């Protein structure tokens, strides 16, 4: 009889222990979920502050040259968000079509805003996690939109270098009437004659990988800073 009572007490203790373990596990999951949810909303709260004052972008992205270049016309008028590197946190784009289509790009890493840089982003390639620039927004050099048929492209990716997040230069490729120009982002410039089949193959492969599969920046809806709907990732 005592043995049966002992077994019964043991089973009861084991059941209670299992119940407490289950409660602890569920609690941990709920806390983790709440933390993740809070972290997920962090970028939205941070980006919302730019809707009140877009000029604070100057605290994160060096825009001194842009301000001097455009003078009184310097101003970002629209914005949108898009998860370029597909890490679950979208990037913030401040945009002005009349300012040569320049975009200042920011992201949210480790609980804080980080400026990535600026350029005339012409398309976004989510598959390759890249930003594409067709031509250049000022100056000379290259064929992009200034001479010939505009075959100049630059590819950027969001990477951390020397402890800082930035738009890292990935590839540059251009096709002239008599030659091709390439760079792999490491100051490794190469020029090859147009008749070089390898150069033609390389140019076409880079174009197919990054340009033809990208979405034009014109297709992204830009919102006024007074419209919070723009905080929905595209």
CSV table of C-alpha atoms in Angstrom, one decimal:
chain,number,residue,atom,x,y,z
A,1,UNK,CA,0.0,0.0,0.0
A,2,UNK,CA,2.8,2.4,0.9
A,3,UNK,CA,4.6,1.5,-2.3
A,4,UNK,CA,1.4,2.4,-4.3
A,5,UNK,CA,1.1,5.8,-2.4
A,6,UNK,CA,4.8,6.5,-3.1
A,7,UNK,CA,4.4,5.8,-6.8
A,8,UNK,CA,1.3,7.9,-6.9
A,9,UNK,CA,3.1,10.8,-5.2
A,10,UNK,CA,6.0,10.5,-7.6
A,11,UNK,CA,3.8,10.6,-10.6
A,12,UNK,CA,2.1,13.7,-9.2
A,13,UNK,CA,5.4,15.4,-8.6
A,14,UNK,CA,6.5,14.5,-12.2
A,15,UNK,CA,3.3,15.9,-13.6
A,16,UNK,CA,3.7,19.1,-11.7
A,17,UNK,CA,7.3,19.4,-12.8
A,18,UNK,CA,6.3,18.8,-16.4
A,19,UNK,CA,3.5,21.4,-16.1
A,20,UNK,CA,5.9,24.0,-14.7
A,21,UNK,CA,8.4,23.3,-17.4
A,22,UNK,CA,5.7,23.8,-20.0
A,23,UNK,CA,4.6,27.1,-18.4
A,24,UNK,CA,8.3,28.3,-18.4
A,25,UNK,CA,8.7,27.3,-22.1
A,26,UNK,CA,5.5,29.1,-23.1
A,27,UNK,CA,6.5,32.2,-21.1
A,28,UNK,CA,9.9,32.3,-22.8
A,29,UNK,CA,8.4,32.0,-26.2
A,30,UNK,CA,5.9,34.8,-25.5
A,31,UNK,CA,8.7,37.1,-24.2
A,32,UNK,CA,10.9,36.3,-27.2
A,33,UNK,CA,8.0,37.0,-29.5
A,34,UNK,CA,7.2,40.3,-27.8
A,35,UNK,CA,10.9,41.3,-28.0
A,36,UNK,CA,11.0,40.3,-31.7
A,37,UNK,CA,7.9,42.2,-32.4
A,38,UNK,CA,9.2,45.3,-30.5
A,39,UNK,CA,12.5,45.1,-32.5
A,40,UNK,CA,10.5,44.7,-35.7
A,41,UNK,CA,8.7,47.9,-35.0
A,42,UNK,CA,11.8,49.8,-34.1
A,43,UNK,CA,12.7,50.7,-37.7
A,44,UNK,CA,9.2,52.1,-38.3
A,45,UNK,CA,9.3,54.3,-35.3
A,46,UNK,CA,12.8,55.5,-36.2
A,47,UNK,CA,11.9,56.2,-39.8
A,48,UNK,CA,8.7,58.0,-38.8
A,49,UNK,CA,10.8,60.7,-37.2
A,50,UNK,CA,12.1,61.6,-40.7
A,51,UNK,CA,8.5,62.4,-41.8
A,52,UNK,CA,8.5,65.3,-39.3
A,53,UNK,CA,11.9,66.6,-40.4
A,54,UNK,CA,13.7,65.1,-43.4
A,55,UNK,CA,16.7,67.4,-42.9
A,56,UNK,CA,17.9,65.2,-40.0
A,57,UNK,CA,19.2,62.9,-42.8
A,58,UNK,CA,22.2,65.2,-42.7
A,59,UNK,CA,23.1,63.7,-39.3
A,60,UNK,CA,23.6,60.3,-41.0
A,61,UNK,CA,24.6,60.9,-44.6
A,62,UNK,CA,27.3,63.4,-45.7
A,63,UNK,CA,25.4,65.6,-48.1
A,64,UNK,CA,27.7,68.7,-48.0
A,65,UNK,CA,28.6,68.4,-51.7
A,66,UNK,CA,25.0,67.8,-52.7
A,67,UNK,CA,23.9,71.0,-50.8
A,68,UNK,CA,26.6,73.1,-52.5
A,69,UNK,CA,25.8,71.6,-56.0
A,70,UNK,CA,22.1,72.2,-55.9
A,71,UNK,CA,22.1,75.3,-53.7
A,72,UNK,CA,18.5,76.6,-53.1
A,73,UNK,CA,17.1,73.6,-55.0
A,74,UNK,CA,18.5,71.2,-52.4
A,75,UNK,CA,15.6,69.3,-50.9
A,76,UNK,CA,14.2,65.8,-50.6
A,77,UNK,CA,10.5,65.7,-51.3
A,78,UNK,CA,9.4,62.1,-51.2
A,79,UNK,CA,10.2,58.8,-49.5
A,80,UNK,CA,9.6,55.1,-49.6
A,81,UNK,CA,10.9,52.0,-47.9
A,82,UNK,CA,12.2,48.7,-49.4
A,83,UNK,CA,14.1,45.8,-48.0
A,84,UNK,CA,17.0,45.7,-50.4
A,85,UNK,CA,19.2,43.2,-48.5
A,86,UNK,CA,16.2,41.1,-47.5
A,87,UNK,CA,17.2,41.0,-43.8
A,88,UNK,CA,13.7,41.7,-42.6
A,89,UNK,CA,14.3,45.4,-42.0
A,90,UNK,CA,13.6,47.8,-45.0
A,91,UNK,CA,15.8,50.6,-46.1
A,92,UNK,CA,14.6,54.2,-46.1
A,93,UNK,CA,14.9,56.1,-49.4
A,94,UNK,CA,14.6,59.9,-49.4
A,95,UNK,CA,14.1,61.0,-53.0
A,96,UNK,CA,13.8,64.0,-55.3
A,97,UNK,CA,13.3,63.5,-59.0
A,98,UNK,CA,14.2,67.1,-59.8
A,99,UNK,CA,17.5,66.8,-57.9
A,100,UNK,CA,18.8,64.5,-60.7
A,101,UNK,CA,16.9,61.6,-59.1
A,102,UNK,CA,19.2,61.4,-56.1
A,103,UNK,CA,18.3,59.2,-53.2
A,104,UNK,CA,19.7,59.3,-49.7
A,105,UNK,CA,19.6,55.7,-48.3
A,106,UNK,CA,19.4,54.8,-44.7
A,107,UNK,CA,18.9,51.6,-42.8
A,108,UNK,CA,18.2,50.4,-39.2
A,109,UNK,CA,20.8,48.1,-37.6
A,110,UNK,CA,21.3,47.1,-34.0
A,111,UNK,CA,18.5,49.4,-32.8
A,112,UNK,CA,19.7,52.6,-34.5
A,113,UNK,CA,19.5,54.5,-37.7
A,114,UNK,CA,22.5,54.1,-40.0
A,115,UNK,CA,23.2,56.2,-43.1
A,116,UNK,CA,24.4,54.2,-46.1
A,117,UNK,CA,25.1,57.0,-48.6
A,118,UNK,CA,23.5,58.6,-51.7
A,119,UNK,CA,23.5,58.2,-55.4
A,120,UNK,CA,21.2,58.4,-58.4
A,121,UNK,CA,19.7,54.9,-57.9
A,122,UNK,CA,17.8,54.0,-61.0
A,123,UNK,CA,16.6,50.5,-60.1
A,124,UNK,CA,16.5,47.9,-57.3
A,125,UNK,CA,17.3,44.3,-57.7
A,126,UNK,CA,15.9,42.4,-54.7
A,127,UNK,CA,17.0,39.0,-56.0
A,128,UNK,CA,20.6,40.1,-56.1
A,129,UNK,CA,20.2,42.4,-53.0
A,130,UNK,CA,21.6,45.3,-55.0
A,131,UNK,CA,21.0,48.9,-56.1
A,132,UNK,CA,21.7,49.8,-59.7
A,133,UNK,CA,22.8,53.1,-61.0
A,134,UNK,CA,22.5,53.8,-64.8
A,135,UNK,CA,24.9,56.5,-65.8
A,136,UNK,CA,25.8,59.2,-63.3
A,137,UNK,CA,24.1,62.3,-62.0
A,138,UNK,CA,26.8,64.8,-62.8
A,139,UNK,CA,30.3,65.2,-64.2
A,140,UNK,CA,32.0,63.5,-67.1
A,141,UNK,CA,33.1,60.0,-67.9
A,142,UNK,CA,31.2,57.0,-69.0
A,143,UNK,CA,28.5,56.7,-71.6
A,144,UNK,CA,25.5,56.7,-69.2
A,145,UNK,CA,22.9,59.1,-70.7
A,146,UNK,CA,25.5,61.7,-71.8
A,147,UNK,CA,26.9,60.2,-75.1
A,148,UNK,CA,26.4,57.3,-77.4
A,149,UNK,CA,23.7,54.9,-76.1
A,150,UNK,CA,24.1,55.1,-72.4
A,151,UNK,CA,25.6,51.7,-71.4
A,152,UNK,CA,27.2,52.7,-68.1
A,153,UNK,CA,26.1,50.8,-65.0
A,154,UNK,CA,27.3,50.6,-61.4
A,155,UNK,CA,26.1,48.1,-58.8
A,156,UNK,CA,26.0,48.6,-55.0
A,157,UNK,CA,25.3,46.3,-52.2
A,158,UNK,CA,24.7,47.0,-48.5
A,159,UNK,CA,27.7,45.8,-46.6
A,160,UNK,CA,29.7,46.4,-43.5
A,161,UNK,CA,33.2,47.6,-44.1
A,162,UNK,CA,35.7,48.6,-41.4
A,163,UNK,CA,32.9,48.6,-38.8
A,164,UNK,CA,30.5,50.8,-40.9
A,165,UNK,CA,27.5,49.9,-43.0
A,166,UNK,CA,27.5,51.5,-46.4
A,167,UNK,CA,26.6,51.2,-50.1
A,168,UNK,CA,29.5,49.1,-51.1
A,169,UNK,CA,30.7,49.4,-54.7
A,170,UNK,CA,30.4,46.1,-56.3
A,171,UNK,CA,30.7,46.3,-60.1
A,172,UNK,CA,31.0,48.9,-62.8
A,173,UNK,CA,30.6,48.0,-66.5
A,174,UNK,CA,30.3,50.2,-69.6
A,175,UNK,CA,30.3,49.6,-73.4
A,176,UNK,CA,31.8,52.2,-75.7
A,177,UNK,CA,31.8,52.3,-79.5
A,178,UNK,CA,35.2,50.6,-79.6
A,179,UNK,CA,35.8,49.1,-76.1
A,180,UNK,CA,34.3,47.8,-72.8
A,181,UNK,CA,35.2,49.1,-69.4
A,182,UNK,CA,35.0,47.0,-66.2
A,183,UNK,CA,35.7,47.3,-62.5
A,184,UNK,CA,35.1,44.8,-59.7
A,185,UNK,CA,35.0,47.4,-57.0
A,186,UNK,CA,38.6,47.0,-56.0
A,187,UNK,CA,40.1,49.6,-58.3
A,188,UNK,CA,40.7,46.8,-60.7
A,189,UNK,CA,39.9,48.7,-64.0
A,190,UNK,CA,40.1,46.8,-67.2
A,191,UNK,CA,39.5,48.0,-70.8
A,192,UNK,CA,39.0,45.6,-73.6
A,193,UNK,CA,38.3,46.1,-77.3
A,194,UNK,CA,34.8,45.7,-78.6
A,195,UNK,CA,35.9,42.7,-80.7
A,196,UNK,CA,36.9,40.8,-77.6
A,197,UNK,CA,34.2,38.1,-77.2
A,198,UNK,CA,35.1,37.5,-73.6
A,199,UNK,CA,34.5,41.2,-72.8
A,200,UNK,CA,31.2,41.1,-74.6
A,201,UNK,CA,30.2,37.9,-72.7
A,202,UNK,CA,31.2,39.5,-69.3
A,203,UNK,CA,29.2,42.7,-70.0
A,204,UNK,CA,26.1,40.8,-71.1
A,205,UNK,CA,26.3,38.5,-68.1
A,206,UNK,CA,26.5,41.4,-65.6
A,207,UNK,CA,23.7,43.2,-67.4
A,208,UNK,CA,21.5,40.1,-67.3
A,209,UNK,CA,22.3,39.4,-63.6
A,210,UNK,CA,21.8,42.9,-62.2
A,211,UNK,CA,20.0,45.2,-64.7
A,212,UNK,CA,17.5,43.2,-66.6
A,213,UNK,CA,16.1,41.6,-63.4
A,214,UNK,CA,15.9,44.8,-61.5
A,215,UNK,CA,12.8,47.1,-61.0
A,216,UNK,CA,13.0,50.7,-62.1
A,217,UNK,CA,12.9,53.2,-59.3
A,218,UNK,CA,10.1,54.9,-61.2
A,219,UNK,CA,7.8,52.0,-60.4
A,220,UNK,CA,8.2,52.5,-56.7
A,221,UNK,CA,5.5,54.7,-55.3
A,222,UNK,CA,6.9,57.7,-53.5
A,223,UNK,CA,5.1,59.3,-50.7
A,224,UNK,CA,5.0,62.8,-49.3
A,225,UNK,CA,6.5,63.1,-45.8
A,226,UNK,CA,3.0,63.8,-44.5
A,227,UNK,CA,1.8,60.4,-45.6
A,228,UNK,CA,2.6,57.6,-43.2
A,229,UNK,CA,1.5,54.9,-45.7
A,230,UNK,CA,4.9,55.1,-47.2
A,231,UNK,CA,6.2,53.1,-44.3
A,232,UNK,CA,4.7,50.0,-45.8
A,233,UNK,CA,7.6,48.2,-47.5
A,234,UNK,CA,7.5,47.8,-51.3
